[in-house]
Amino acid sequence: STEFQFDGLYYLQNNLGLGLSILYDKTEIEVGAADIDTSTLLIGPQVSYNIPLNEKISLFVNGLVGYATEEIENEDADGWGFQVGVGLKYFLTNSTSINGILSYQSLSLEDDPGNDFDSSGVGVGIGLSMYF
């Protein structure tokens, strides 16, 4: 599984950010001799809160909820999903940080015939943040 996430946050206060998150996931599942390919898009509003631990390290929590769509072997499903996470930021400069995150994601989707597809999972990621 490979996932890319882009977040844009506007900080309403020093440590409280509100913004938009776009998440794309590509997964290949091997079932016996068959391979199943899925791609998922989750887009929606996000909130993030930083808890400074010292001058260089900050703990953060975030959450997003939004529209989700998934393609499973050329079949489309859509619905909604959410993600919550906790992580650490290490500030290289005042305007750049390296981030590590542990997150939980849940999706609730439905295709055209009315079949439900629910999925959830835990993920670990690293990222880079730039502050303007």
GROMACS .gro file of C-alpha atoms in nm:
model
  132
    1SER     CA    1   0.000   0.000   0.000
    2THR     CA    2   0.126   0.347  -0.088
    3GLU     CA    3  -0.037   0.665   0.040
    4PHE     CA    4   0.013   1.035  -0.028
    5GLN     CA    5  -0.147   1.308   0.180
    6PHE     CA    6  -0.147   1.684   0.128
    7ASP     CA    7  -0.263   1.910   0.410
    8GLY     CA    8  -0.316   2.284   0.406
    9LEU     CA    9  -0.381   2.444   0.744
   10TYR     CA   10  -0.453   2.800   0.854
   11TYR     CA   11  -0.358   2.854   1.218
   12LEU     CA   12  -0.642   3.036   1.395
   13GLN     CA   13  -0.428   3.053   1.710
   14ASN     CA   14  -0.066   2.961   1.781
   15ASN     CA   15  -0.133   2.586   1.800
   16LEU     CA   16  -0.480   2.535   1.648
   17GLY     CA   17  -0.501   2.483   1.270
   18LEU     CA   18  -0.806   2.439   1.047
   19GLY     CA   19  -0.782   2.345   0.681
   20LEU     CA   20  -0.822   2.092   0.401
   21SER     CA   21  -0.671   1.746   0.356
   22ILE     CA   22  -0.645   1.538   0.037
   23LEU     CA   23  -0.543   1.175   0.078
   24TYR     CA   24  -0.474   0.923  -0.203
   25ASP     CA   25  -0.407   0.554  -0.139
   26LYS     CA   26  -0.310   0.279  -0.387
   27THR     CA   27  -0.326  -0.080  -0.256
   28GLU     CA   28  -0.258  -0.419  -0.410
   29ILE     CA   29  -0.399  -0.723  -0.231
   30GLU     CA   30  -0.292  -1.079  -0.314
   31VAL     CA   31  -0.567  -1.338  -0.266
   32GLY     CA   32  -0.437  -1.679  -0.367
   33ALA     CA   33  -0.327  -1.646  -0.730
   34ALA     CA   34  -0.533  -1.330  -0.790
   35ASP     CA   35  -0.430  -0.966  -0.736
   36ILE     CA   36  -0.689  -0.705  -0.641
   37ASP     CA   37  -0.602  -0.339  -0.705
   38THR     CA   38  -0.777  -0.056  -0.523
   39SER     CA   39  -0.734   0.320  -0.523
   40THR     CA   40  -0.892   0.549  -0.266
   41LEU     CA   41  -0.939   0.926  -0.244
   42LEU     CA   42  -1.045   1.102   0.078
   43ILE     CA   43  -1.093   1.479   0.079
   44GLY     CA   44  -1.234   1.701   0.352
   45PRO     CA   45  -1.184   1.952   0.630
   46GLN     CA   46  -0.915   1.890   0.889
   47VAL     CA   47  -0.832   2.023   1.234
   48SER     CA   48  -0.491   1.995   1.401
   49TYR     CA   49  -0.367   2.089   1.748
   50ASN     CA   50   0.001   2.117   1.847
   51ILE     CA   51   0.131   2.066   2.201
   52PRO     CA   52   0.486   2.206   2.228
   53LEU     CA   53   0.718   1.981   2.432
   54ASN     CA   54   1.028   2.198   2.395
   55GLU     CA   55   1.179   2.443   2.140
   56LYS     CA   56   1.238   2.172   1.876
   57ILE     CA   57   0.971   1.904   1.940
   58SER     CA   58   0.593   1.928   1.933
   59LEU     CA   59   0.325   1.662   1.985
   60PHE     CA   60   0.021   1.698   1.760
   61VAL     CA   61  -0.324   1.547   1.719
   62ASN     CA   62  -0.539   1.583   1.410
   63GLY     CA   63  -0.862   1.465   1.259
   64LEU     CA   64  -1.041   1.488   0.927
   65VAL     CA   65  -1.378   1.383   0.794
   66GLY     CA   66  -1.492   1.402   0.435
   67TYR     CA   67  -1.597   1.259   0.101
   68ALA     CA   68  -1.441   0.926   0.002
   69THR     CA   69  -1.434   0.738  -0.327
   70GLU     CA   70  -1.274   0.404  -0.406
   71GLU     CA   71  -1.215   0.204  -0.723
   72ILE     CA   72  -1.195  -0.172  -0.668
   73GLU     CA   73  -1.109  -0.366  -0.985
   74ASN     CA   74  -1.291  -0.112  -1.209
   75GLU     CA   75  -1.595  -0.092  -0.977
   76ASP     CA   76  -1.661   0.247  -0.816
   77ALA     CA   77  -1.796   0.314  -0.468
   78ASP     CA   78  -1.834   0.640  -0.278
   79GLY     CA   79  -1.939   0.762   0.065
   80TRP     CA   80  -1.758   0.919   0.356
   81GLY     CA   81  -1.463   0.854   0.581
   82PHE     CA   82  -1.262   0.988   0.870
   83GLN     CA   83  -0.906   0.978   0.996
   84VAL     CA   84  -0.758   1.061   1.336
   85GLY     CA   85  -0.391   1.072   1.419
   86VAL     CA   86  -0.123   1.155   1.672
   87GLY     CA   87   0.239   1.235   1.601
   88LEU     CA   88   0.558   1.427   1.667
   89LYS     CA   89   0.710   1.722   1.482
   90TYR     CA   90   1.083   1.794   1.495
   91PHE     CA   91   1.152   2.152   1.387
   92LEU     CA   92   1.461   2.189   1.168
   93THR     CA   93   1.397   2.567   1.150
   94ASN     CA   94   1.111   2.792   1.263
   95SER     CA   95   0.941   2.729   0.928
   96THR     CA   96   1.020   2.359   0.858
   97SER     CA   97   0.952   2.037   1.049
   98ILE     CA   98   0.989   1.664   0.994
   99ASN     CA   99   0.678   1.477   1.114
  100GLY     CA  100   0.602   1.123   1.223
  101ILE     CA  101   0.239   1.013   1.262
  102LEU     CA  102   0.034   0.715   1.373
  103SER     CA  103  -0.320   0.730   1.231
  104TYR     CA  104  -0.647   0.537   1.218
  105GLN     CA  105  -0.872   0.561   0.912
  106SER     CA  106  -1.226   0.434   0.853
  107LEU     CA  107  -1.428   0.445   0.528
  108SER     CA  108  -1.796   0.369   0.471
  109LEU     CA  109  -1.872   0.332   0.098
  110GLU     CA  110  -2.155   0.213  -0.128
  111ASP     CA  111  -2.156   0.122  -0.500
  112ASP     CA  112  -2.438   0.172  -0.755
  113PRO     CA  113  -2.618  -0.161  -0.692
  114GLY     CA  114  -2.620  -0.075  -0.319
  115ASN     CA  115  -2.339  -0.298  -0.192
  116ASP     CA  116  -2.165  -0.164   0.118
  117PHE     CA  117  -1.786  -0.153   0.147
  118ASP     CA  118  -1.644  -0.068   0.488
  119SER     CA  119  -1.274  -0.057   0.557
  120SER     CA  120  -1.053   0.061   0.840
  121GLY     CA  121  -0.690   0.043   0.934
  122VAL     CA  122  -0.392   0.185   1.115
  123GLY     CA  123  -0.109   0.359   0.934
  124VAL     CA  124   0.235   0.498   1.014
  125GLY     CA  125   0.384   0.782   0.813
  126ILE     CA  126   0.655   1.041   0.786
  127GLY     CA  127   0.629   1.384   0.628
  128LEU     CA  128   0.767   1.732   0.589
  129SER     CA  129   0.583   2.052   0.688
  130MET     CA  130   0.656   2.406   0.576
  131TYR     CA  131   0.506   2.705   0.756
  132PHE     CA  132   0.443   3.040   0.586
   0.00000   0.00000   0.00000
